[in-house]
Coordinates of C-alpha atoms in Angstrom, one line a residue:
X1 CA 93.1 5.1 88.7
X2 CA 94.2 1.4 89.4
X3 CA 91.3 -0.7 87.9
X4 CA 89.2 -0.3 84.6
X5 CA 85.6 0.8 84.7
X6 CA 83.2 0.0 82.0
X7 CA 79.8 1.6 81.9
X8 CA 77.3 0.3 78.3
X9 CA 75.4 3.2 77.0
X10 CA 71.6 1.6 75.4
X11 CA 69.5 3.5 73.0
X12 CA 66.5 3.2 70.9
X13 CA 67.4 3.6 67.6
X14 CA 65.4 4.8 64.7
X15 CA 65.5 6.1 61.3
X16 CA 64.6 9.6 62.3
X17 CA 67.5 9.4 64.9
X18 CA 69.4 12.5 65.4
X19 CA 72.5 12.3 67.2
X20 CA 74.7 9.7 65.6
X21 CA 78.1 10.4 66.9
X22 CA 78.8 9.2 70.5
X23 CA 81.9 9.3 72.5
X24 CA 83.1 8.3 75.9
X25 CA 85.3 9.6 79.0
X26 CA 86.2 8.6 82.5
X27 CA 86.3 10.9 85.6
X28 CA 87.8 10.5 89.0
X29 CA 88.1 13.3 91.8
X30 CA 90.1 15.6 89.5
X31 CA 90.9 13.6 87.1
X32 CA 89.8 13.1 83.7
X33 CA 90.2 10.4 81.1
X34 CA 90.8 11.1 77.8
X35 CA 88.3 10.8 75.4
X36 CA 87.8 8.0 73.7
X37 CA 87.2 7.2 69.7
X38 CA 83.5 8.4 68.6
X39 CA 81.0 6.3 67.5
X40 CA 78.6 7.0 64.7
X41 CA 75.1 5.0 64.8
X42 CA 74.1 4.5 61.4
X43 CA 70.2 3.4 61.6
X44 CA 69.3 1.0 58.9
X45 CA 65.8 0.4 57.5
X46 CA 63.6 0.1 55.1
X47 CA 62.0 0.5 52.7
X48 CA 59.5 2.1 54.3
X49 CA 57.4 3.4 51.6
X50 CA 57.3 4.2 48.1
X51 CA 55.9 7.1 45.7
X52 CA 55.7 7.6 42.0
X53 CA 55.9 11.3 40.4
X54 CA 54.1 12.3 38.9
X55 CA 50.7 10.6 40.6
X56 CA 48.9 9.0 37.9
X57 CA 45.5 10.1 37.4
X58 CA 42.8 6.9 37.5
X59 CA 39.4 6.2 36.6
X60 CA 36.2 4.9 38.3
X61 CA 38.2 1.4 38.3
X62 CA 41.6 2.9 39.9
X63 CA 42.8 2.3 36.2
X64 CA 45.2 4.6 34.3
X65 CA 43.1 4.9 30.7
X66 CA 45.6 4.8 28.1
X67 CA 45.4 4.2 24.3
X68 CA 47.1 1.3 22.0
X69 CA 50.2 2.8 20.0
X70 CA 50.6 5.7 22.3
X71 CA 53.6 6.7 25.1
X72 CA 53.4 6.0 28.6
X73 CA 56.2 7.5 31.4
X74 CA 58.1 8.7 32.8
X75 CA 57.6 7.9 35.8
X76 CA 59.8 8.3 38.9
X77 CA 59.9 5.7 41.7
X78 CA 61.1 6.8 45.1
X79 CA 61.7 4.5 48.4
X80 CA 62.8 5.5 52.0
X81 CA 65.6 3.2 52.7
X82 CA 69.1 3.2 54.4
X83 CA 71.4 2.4 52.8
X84 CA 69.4 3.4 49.7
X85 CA 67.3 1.0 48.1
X86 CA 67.8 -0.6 44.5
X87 CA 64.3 0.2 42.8
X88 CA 63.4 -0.8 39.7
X89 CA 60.2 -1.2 37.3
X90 CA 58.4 -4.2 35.5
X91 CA 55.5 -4.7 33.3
X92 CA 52.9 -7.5 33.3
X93 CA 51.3 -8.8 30.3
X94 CA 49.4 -12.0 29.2
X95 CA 52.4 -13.9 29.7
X96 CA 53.4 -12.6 33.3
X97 CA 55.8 -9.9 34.2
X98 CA 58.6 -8.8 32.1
X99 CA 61.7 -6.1 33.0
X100 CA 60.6 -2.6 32.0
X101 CA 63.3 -0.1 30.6
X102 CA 64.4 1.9 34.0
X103 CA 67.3 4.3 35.2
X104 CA 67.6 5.3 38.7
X105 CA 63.9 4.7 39.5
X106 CA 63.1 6.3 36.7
X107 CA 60.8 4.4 34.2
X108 CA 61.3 5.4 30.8
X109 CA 58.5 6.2 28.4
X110 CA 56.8 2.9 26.9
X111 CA 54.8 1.9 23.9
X112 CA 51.5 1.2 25.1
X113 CA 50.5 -2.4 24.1
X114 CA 46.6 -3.9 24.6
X115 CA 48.0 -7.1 26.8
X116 CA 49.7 -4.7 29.3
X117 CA 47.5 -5.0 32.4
X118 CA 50.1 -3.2 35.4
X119 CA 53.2 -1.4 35.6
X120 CA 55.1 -2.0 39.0
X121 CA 57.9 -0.4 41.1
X122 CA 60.2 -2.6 42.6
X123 CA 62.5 -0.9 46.2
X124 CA 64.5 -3.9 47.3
X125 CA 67.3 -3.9 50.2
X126 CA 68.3 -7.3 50.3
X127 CA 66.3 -8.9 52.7
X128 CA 62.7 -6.5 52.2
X129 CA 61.0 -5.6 49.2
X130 CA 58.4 -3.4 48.4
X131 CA 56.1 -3.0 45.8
X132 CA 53.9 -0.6 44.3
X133 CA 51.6 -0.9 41.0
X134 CA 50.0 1.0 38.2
X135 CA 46.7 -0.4 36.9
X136 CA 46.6 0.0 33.2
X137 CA 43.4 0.0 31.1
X138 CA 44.4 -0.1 27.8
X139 CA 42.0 0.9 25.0
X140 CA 42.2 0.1 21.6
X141 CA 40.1 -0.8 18.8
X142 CA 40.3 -2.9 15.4
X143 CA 39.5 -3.0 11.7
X144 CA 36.6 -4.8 11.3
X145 CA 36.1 -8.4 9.7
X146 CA 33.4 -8.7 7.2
X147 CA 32.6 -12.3 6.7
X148 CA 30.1 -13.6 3.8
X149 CA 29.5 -17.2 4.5
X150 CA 32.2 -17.9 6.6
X151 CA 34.6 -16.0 3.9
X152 CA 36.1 -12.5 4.1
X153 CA 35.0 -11.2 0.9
X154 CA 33.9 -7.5 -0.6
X155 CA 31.9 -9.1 -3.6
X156 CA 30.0 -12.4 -3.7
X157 CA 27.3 -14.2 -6.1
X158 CA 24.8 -16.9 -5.2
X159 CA 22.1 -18.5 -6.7
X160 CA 18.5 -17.7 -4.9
X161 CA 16.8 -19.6 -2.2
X162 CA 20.7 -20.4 -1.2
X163 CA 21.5 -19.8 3.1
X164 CA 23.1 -15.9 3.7
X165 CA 24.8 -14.6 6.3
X166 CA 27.0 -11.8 7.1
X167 CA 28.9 -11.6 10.1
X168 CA 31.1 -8.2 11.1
X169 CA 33.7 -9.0 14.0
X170 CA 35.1 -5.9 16.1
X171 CA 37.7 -6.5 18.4
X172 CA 38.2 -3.4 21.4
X173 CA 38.5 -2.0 24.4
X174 CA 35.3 -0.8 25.5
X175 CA 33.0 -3.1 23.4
X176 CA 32.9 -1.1 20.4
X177 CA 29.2 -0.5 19.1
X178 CA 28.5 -2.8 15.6
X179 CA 26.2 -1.8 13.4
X180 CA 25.1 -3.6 9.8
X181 CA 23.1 -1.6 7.4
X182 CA 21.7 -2.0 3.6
X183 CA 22.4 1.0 1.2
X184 CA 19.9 1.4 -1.4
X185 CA 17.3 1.0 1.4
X186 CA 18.9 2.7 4.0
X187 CA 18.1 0.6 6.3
X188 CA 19.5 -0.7 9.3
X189 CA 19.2 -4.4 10.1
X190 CA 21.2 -5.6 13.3
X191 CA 23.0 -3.3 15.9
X192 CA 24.9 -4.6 18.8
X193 CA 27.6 -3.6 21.4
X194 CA 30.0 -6.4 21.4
X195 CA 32.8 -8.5 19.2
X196 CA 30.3 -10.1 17.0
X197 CA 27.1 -9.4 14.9
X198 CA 25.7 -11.8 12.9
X199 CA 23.2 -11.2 10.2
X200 CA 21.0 -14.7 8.8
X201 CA 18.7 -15.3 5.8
X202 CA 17.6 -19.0 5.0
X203 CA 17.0 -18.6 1.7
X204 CA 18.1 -15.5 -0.2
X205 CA 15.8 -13.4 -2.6
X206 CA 16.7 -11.8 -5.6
X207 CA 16.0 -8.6 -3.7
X208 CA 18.4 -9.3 -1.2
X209 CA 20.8 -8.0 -3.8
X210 CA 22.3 -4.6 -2.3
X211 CA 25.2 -3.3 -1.1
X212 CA 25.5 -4.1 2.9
X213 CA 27.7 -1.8 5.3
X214 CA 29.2 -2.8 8.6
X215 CA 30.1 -0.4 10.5
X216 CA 31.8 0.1 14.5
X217 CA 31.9 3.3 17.0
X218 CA 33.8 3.5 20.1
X219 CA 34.4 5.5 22.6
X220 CA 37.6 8.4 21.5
X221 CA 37.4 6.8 18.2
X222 CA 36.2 7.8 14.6
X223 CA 33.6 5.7 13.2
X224 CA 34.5 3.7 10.2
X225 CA 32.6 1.0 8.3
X226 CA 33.5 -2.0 5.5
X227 CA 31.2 -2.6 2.9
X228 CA 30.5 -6.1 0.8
X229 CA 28.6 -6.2 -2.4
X230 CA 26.2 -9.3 -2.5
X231 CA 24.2 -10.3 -6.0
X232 CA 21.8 -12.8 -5.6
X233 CA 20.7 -14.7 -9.1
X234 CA 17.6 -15.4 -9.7
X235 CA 15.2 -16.6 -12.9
X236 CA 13.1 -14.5 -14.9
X237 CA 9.5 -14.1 -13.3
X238 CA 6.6 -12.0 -13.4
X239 CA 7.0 -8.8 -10.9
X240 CA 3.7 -8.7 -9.0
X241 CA 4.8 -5.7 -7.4
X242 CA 4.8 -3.4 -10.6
X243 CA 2.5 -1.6 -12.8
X244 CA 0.5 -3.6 -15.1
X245 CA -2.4 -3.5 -17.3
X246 CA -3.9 -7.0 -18.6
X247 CA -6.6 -5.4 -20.8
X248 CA -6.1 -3.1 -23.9
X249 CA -9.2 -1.3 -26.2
X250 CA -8.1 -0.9 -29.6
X251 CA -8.7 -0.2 -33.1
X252 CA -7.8 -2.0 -35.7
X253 CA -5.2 -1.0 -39.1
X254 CA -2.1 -1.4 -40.8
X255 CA -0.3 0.9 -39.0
X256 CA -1.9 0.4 -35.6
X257 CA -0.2 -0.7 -32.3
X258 CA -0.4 -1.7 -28.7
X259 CA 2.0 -0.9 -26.7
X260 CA 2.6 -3.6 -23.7
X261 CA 4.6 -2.8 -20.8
X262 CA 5.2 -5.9 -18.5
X263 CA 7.8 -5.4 -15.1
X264 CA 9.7 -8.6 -14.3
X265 CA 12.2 -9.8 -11.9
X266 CA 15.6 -11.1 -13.4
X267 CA 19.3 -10.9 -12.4
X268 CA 21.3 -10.7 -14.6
X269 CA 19.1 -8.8 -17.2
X270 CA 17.4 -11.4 -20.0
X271 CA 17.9 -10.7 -23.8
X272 CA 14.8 -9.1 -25.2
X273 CA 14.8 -11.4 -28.1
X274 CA 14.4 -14.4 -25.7
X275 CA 10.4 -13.6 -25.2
X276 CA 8.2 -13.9 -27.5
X277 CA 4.4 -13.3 -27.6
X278 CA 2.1 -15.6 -29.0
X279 CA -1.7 -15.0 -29.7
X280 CA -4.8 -15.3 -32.4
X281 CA -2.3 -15.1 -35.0
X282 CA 1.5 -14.9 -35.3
X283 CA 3.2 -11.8 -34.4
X284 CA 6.3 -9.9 -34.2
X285 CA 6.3 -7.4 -31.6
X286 CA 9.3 -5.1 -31.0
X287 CA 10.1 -5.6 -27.6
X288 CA 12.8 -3.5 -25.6
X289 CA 14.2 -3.9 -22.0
X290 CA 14.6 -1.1 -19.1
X291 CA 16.3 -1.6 -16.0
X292 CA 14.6 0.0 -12.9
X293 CA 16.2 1.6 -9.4
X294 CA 17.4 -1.8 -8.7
X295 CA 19.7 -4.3 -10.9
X296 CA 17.3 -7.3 -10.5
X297 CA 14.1 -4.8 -11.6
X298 CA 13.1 -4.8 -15.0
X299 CA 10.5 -3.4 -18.0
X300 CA 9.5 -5.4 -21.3
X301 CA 8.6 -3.1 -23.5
X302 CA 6.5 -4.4 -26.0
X303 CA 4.4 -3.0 -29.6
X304 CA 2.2 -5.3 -30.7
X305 CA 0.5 -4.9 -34.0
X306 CA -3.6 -5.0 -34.6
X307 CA -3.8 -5.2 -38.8
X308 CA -7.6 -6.6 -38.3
X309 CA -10.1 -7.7 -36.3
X310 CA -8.2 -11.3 -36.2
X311 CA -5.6 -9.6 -33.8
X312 CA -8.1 -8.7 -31.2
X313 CA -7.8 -11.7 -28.4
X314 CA -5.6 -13.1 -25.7
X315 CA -1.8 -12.7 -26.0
X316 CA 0.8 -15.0 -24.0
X317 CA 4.2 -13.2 -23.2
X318 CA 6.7 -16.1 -22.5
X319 CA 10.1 -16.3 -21.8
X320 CA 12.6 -19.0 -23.9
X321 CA 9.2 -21.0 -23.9
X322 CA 8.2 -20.1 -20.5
X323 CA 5.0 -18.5 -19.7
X324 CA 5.1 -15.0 -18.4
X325 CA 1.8 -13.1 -18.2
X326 CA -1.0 -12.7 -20.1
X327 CA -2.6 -9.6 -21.9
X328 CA -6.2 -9.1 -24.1
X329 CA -7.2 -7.1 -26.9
X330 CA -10.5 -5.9 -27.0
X331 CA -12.1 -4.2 -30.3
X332 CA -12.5 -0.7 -29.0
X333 CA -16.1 -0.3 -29.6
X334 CA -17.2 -3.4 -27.6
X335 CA -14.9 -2.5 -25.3
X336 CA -15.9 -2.8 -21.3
X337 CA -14.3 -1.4 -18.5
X338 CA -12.0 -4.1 -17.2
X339 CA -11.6 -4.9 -13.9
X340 CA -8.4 -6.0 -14.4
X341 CA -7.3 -2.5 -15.5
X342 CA -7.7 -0.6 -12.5
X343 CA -5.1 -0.5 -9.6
X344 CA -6.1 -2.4 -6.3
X345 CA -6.4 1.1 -4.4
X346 CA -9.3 2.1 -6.9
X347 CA -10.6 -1.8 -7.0
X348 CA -10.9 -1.4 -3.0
X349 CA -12.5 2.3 -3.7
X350 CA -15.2 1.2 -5.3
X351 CA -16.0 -1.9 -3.1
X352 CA -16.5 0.5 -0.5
X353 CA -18.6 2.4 -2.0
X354 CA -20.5 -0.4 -2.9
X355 CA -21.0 -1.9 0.1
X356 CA -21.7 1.3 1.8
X357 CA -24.5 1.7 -0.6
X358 CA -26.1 -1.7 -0.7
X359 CA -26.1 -0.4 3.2
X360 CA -27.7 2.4 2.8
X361 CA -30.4 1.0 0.9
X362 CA -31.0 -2.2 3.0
X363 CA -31.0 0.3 6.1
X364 CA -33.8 2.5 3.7
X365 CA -36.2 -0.4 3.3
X366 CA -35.6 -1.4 7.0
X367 CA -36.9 2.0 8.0
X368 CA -39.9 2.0 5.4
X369 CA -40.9 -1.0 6.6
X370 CA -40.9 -0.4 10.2
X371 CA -42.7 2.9 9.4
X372 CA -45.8 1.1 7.2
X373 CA -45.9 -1.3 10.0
X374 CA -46.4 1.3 12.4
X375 CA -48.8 2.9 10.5
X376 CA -50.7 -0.1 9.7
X377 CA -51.0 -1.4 13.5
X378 CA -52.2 1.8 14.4
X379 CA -55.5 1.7 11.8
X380 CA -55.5 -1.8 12.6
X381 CA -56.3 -0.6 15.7
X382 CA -58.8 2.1 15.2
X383 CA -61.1 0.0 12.6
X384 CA -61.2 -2.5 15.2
X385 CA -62.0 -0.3 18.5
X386 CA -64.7 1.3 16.3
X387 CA -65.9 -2.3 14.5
X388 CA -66.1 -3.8 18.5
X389 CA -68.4 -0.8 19.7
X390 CA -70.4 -1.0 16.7
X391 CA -71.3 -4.8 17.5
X392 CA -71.8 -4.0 20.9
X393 CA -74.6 -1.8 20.0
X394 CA -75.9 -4.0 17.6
X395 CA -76.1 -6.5 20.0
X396 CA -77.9 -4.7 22.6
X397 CA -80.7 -3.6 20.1
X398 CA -81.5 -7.2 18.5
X399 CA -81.7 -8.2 22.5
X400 CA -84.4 -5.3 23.0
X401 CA -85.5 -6.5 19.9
X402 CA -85.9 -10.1 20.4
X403 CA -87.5 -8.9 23.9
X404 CA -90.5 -7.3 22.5
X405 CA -90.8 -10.1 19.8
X406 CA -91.2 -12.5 22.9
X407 CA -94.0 -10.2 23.8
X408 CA -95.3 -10.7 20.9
X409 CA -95.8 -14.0 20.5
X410 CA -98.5 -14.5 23.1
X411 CA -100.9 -13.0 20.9
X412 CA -102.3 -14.0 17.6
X413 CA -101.4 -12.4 14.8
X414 CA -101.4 -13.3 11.4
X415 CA -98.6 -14.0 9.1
X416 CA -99.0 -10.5 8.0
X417 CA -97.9 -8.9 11.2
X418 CA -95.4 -11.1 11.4
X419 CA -93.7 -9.9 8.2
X420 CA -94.1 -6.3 9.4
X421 CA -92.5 -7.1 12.4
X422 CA -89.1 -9.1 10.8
X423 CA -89.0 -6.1 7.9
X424 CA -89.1 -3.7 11.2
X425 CA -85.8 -5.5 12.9
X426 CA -84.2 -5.4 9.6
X427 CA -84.3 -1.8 8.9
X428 CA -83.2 -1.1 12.5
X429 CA -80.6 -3.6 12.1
X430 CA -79.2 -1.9 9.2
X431 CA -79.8 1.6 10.5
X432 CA -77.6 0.4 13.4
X433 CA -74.5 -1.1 11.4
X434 CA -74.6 2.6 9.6
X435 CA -73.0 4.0 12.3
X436 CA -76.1 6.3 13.2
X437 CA -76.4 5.0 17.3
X438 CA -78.1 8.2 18.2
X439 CA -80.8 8.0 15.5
X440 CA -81.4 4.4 16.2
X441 CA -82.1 5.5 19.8
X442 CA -84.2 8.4 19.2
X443 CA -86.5 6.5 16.6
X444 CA -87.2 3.7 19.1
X445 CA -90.4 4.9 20.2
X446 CA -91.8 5.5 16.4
X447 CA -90.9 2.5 15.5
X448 CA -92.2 0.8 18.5
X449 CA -95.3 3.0 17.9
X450 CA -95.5 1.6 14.2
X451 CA -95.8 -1.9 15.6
X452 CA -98.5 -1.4 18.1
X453 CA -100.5 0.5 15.4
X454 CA -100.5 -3.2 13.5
X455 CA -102.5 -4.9 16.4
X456 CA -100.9 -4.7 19.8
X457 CA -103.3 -5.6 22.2
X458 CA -102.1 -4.1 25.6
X459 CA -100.8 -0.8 25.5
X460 CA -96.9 -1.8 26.2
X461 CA -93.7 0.9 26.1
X462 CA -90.8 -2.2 26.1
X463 CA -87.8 0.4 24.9
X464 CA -88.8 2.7 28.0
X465 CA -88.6 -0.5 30.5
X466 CA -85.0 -1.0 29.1

C-alpha cells in the first residue's frame, strides 16, 4: 500500500447507545492493516428527568398536608444524567428559598415550620438544570388571645352603662372554628370560622357580670378554650324581676311582726345597716341580706314590728337616704284583697276571666233581645192582620147601613123613628167590632125586619140587593 486512505465513520448518538467501543482496519487484496486504537463514544446528556422516593401522597390541592412541629423526609431525589448530575434540595419560605440539609440526593428529615410553602429538588449538570417541587400545606393552629377592651386580661371590673367588648383571636391553618360562650347561662353568643370574633355591648349591665369562654376547634386538633371573668358594678336598685309583695294584713301586739322580703340589684353586696325603713312611726326593723344564683342578685330581709294600731300604714325602704320600694300595713280585719299582692300570671288570670264573662253576658242580652223582638214583631203582626179585617167589615156594614138610611130619608118619619133607626146602627156597630162577623150577617134580615115594622112604606129587602 503506497498511499493513505481515510474513510469517517458518522453515527447518531444517544443516551440509550449500545456499542460504545469502535475500532478501525484497512484491507487490500490480501492484505490487512492492523488494527487501529479503539474508540469509546461516551454519550452525554441530561438531566432528563427526575423522581423522588418515596412519592408523596397529596391532597385535593396537589399539597402534601403536614402538621407544625412535626418531621418531614426523607426523601430521595434521582436524575438521569451523564456524567451524573449534582442534585440537591431547598426549601421556600416567606422570605424565599433557603438550602435544605441534603446528602447524595437525599433530603434529610426537617422540622416542619407554618411559613414553609415547597420543598424542591435541584439535578444540575453545568449548563441544564432541572427542577422538581413538593407543595407543602402546613397546618397548625394557636393559643388563643382573649382581649377585654383592647387588653389581654382573665379578670376585669367596670362601672355600668361603660362600652364592653371581648374579642378571641385564633391564628391556623384551616380557619379554626371560634366560638364565645357565657357560663352561668350557658349560652352561646357569637360563633365564627375565622382569626377573629368580636363580641360588643354599648353599655354594660350589671347582669352582664358572668364568666365568658372563648373557645377554638380545628380540624386534627383538640378543642381548647380561655376564659375571662368580667364584673360589672352597679348601684343598689329595686329588682323588678323578683318576688315581691307590697301589701301585708296584720294584727297588732308587742310581740308581733312583719316580715318584708324585698329582691334588689347591687354589685358589690350593700351593708344591711345602710337601709332603713321609715313609716307612721319610727322603727327598727332587723334587716338581713341573701345573695341569690348570681353575685349582683340580692334579698333584704326585713321584721318590722306592729305594737299598735299606729304601726298599720305605708312604709318606705330606702337605701343611705335613697328610696327603694314601698310596702303597706293593713289591720287584718279591714283588710282587702290587694291587687298588688297577686303575681301578674294570676292578675292576667282573672282579667280573662273577666272579660270573657262581661262577654258572655253582653252576648246573653244580645240574644234576649233579638228573641223579644222576634216575638214582638210577630204579634205585632197578628193584632194587626186581624185589627185590618175587622175594619174592613165594619166598613162594609155602615156602607149597607148608610144605604138603607138613604132610603130612608125620602119618607117622613118622626123623630122617633129616627132614634130607632141610629140606636139600630149602633148595636150592629158594636156587635161588628166584637168580632162576631157571622152573627152580624145572619141577623141582617131581623134587624132589617125590626125597622120596617116602625113605618116602612114600600116593602124593601136592601141587605138581599147587596
Amino acid at each position: 500500500m503506497g498511499r493513505e486512505i481515510r474513510d469517517t465513520l458518522r453515527l447518531k448518538v444517544t443516551k440509550d447507545f449500545k456499542y460504545n467501543k469502535y475500532s478501525c482496519t484497512a484491507t487490500e487484496e490480501d492484505m490487512e492493516s492492523d488494527r487501529s486504537d479503539l474508540v469509546q463514544i461516551n454519550p452525554l446528556y441530561g438531566p432528563d428527568r427526575t423522581k423522588i422516593t418515596p412519592e408523596p401522597v397529596l391532597n385535593i390541592n396537589d399539597k402534601l398536608t403536614v402538621r407544625e412541629g412535626e418531621t418531614i423526609g426523607p426523601f430521595v431525589c434521582t436524575a438521569d444524567c451523564n456524567p451524573p448530575c449534582n442534585v440537591t434540595w431547598r426549601v421556600q419560605g416567606t422570605d424565599g428559598f433557603s438550602d435544605a440539609r441534603s446528602e447524595m440526593g437525599t433530603l434529610l428529615q426537617h422540622a416542619v415550620q407554618r411559613d414553609m410553602q415547597l420543598l424542591r429538588c435541584v439535578a444540575d449538570r453545568g449548563e441544564k438544570t432541572l427542577k422538581q417541587s413538593i407543595q407543602l400545606d402546613v397546618q397548625y393552629l394557636d393559643d388563643i388571645l382573649l382581649y377585654m377592651n383592647g387588653e389581654i386580661k382573665s379578670n376585669i371590673e367596670l362601672n355600668e352603662n361603660a362600652p364592653l367588648r371581648i374579642s378571641c383571636r385564633v391564628d391556623g391553618n384551616p380557619a379554626p372554628t371560634i366560638r364565645l360562650s357565657r357560663s352561668l347561662s350557658d349560652t352561646q353568643l357569637r360563633k365564627i370560622q375565622g382569626t377573629w370574633l368580636n363580641y360588643t355591648r354599648n353599655t354594660a349591665q350589671c347582669t352582664d357580670t358572668d364568666t365568658y369562654t372563648c373557645s377554638r376547634t380545628s380540624t386534627g386538633s383538640n378543642i381548647t378554650d380561655k376564659v375571662i371573668n368580667i364584673n360589672v358594678l352597679c348601684i343598689t336598685r329595686f329588682d323588678k324581676a323578683g318576688r315581691f309583695k307590697s301589701s301585708y294584713g296584720s294584727k297588732s301586739g308587742m310581740d308581733t311582726t312583719i316580715n318584708v322580703a324585698v329582691p334588689i340589684i347591687a354589685n358589690p353586696p350593700p351593708q344591711p345597716s345602710d337601709f332603713k325603713w321609715d313609716g307612721p312611726v319610727s322603727v327598727s326593723a332587723r334587716t338581713t341580706l341573701s345573695t341569690g344564683d348570681v353575685s349582683y342578685k340580692h334579698v333584704i330581709e326585713s321584721f318590722i314590728p306592729v305594737k299598735d294600731h299606729t304601726y298599720f300604714g305605708n312604709y318606705t325602704l330606702s337605701y343611705k337616704g335613697q328610696p327603694v320600694t314601698r310596702i303597706t300595713i293593713n289591720a287584718e280585719d279591714n283588710l282587702l284583697e290587694n291587687p298588688s299582692m297577686e303575681s301578674s300570671g294570676e292578675v292576667a288570670s282573672r282579667s280573662f276571666i273577666i272579660a270573657i264573662s262581661l262577654v258572655s253576658i253582653l252576648l246573653g242580652l244580645t240574644w234576649f233581645m233579638v228573641a223579644m223582638f222576634v216575638v214582638y214583631d210577630r204579634r205585632y203582626r197578628n193584632i194587626h192582620q186581624k185589627s185590618k179585617h175587622g175594619e174592613e167589615s165594619t166598613q162594609l156594614q155602615t156602607q149597607n147601613m148608610t144605604h138603607h138610611y138613604d132610603d130612608l130619608q125620602g119618607t117622613d118619619f118622626d123623630q122617633l123613628e129616627a132614634q130607632n133607626m141610629t140606636q139600630h146602627y149602633d148595636d150592629v156597630q158594636g156587635r161588628v167590632e166584637e168580632g162576631n162577623y157571622t152573627d152580624l150577617k145572619g141577623d141582617n134580615t131581623a134587624a132589617e125586619g125590626d125597622y120596617t115594622e116602625l113605618g116602612q112604606r114600600d116593602t124593601e129587602t136592601p141587605y138581599e140587593e147587596l
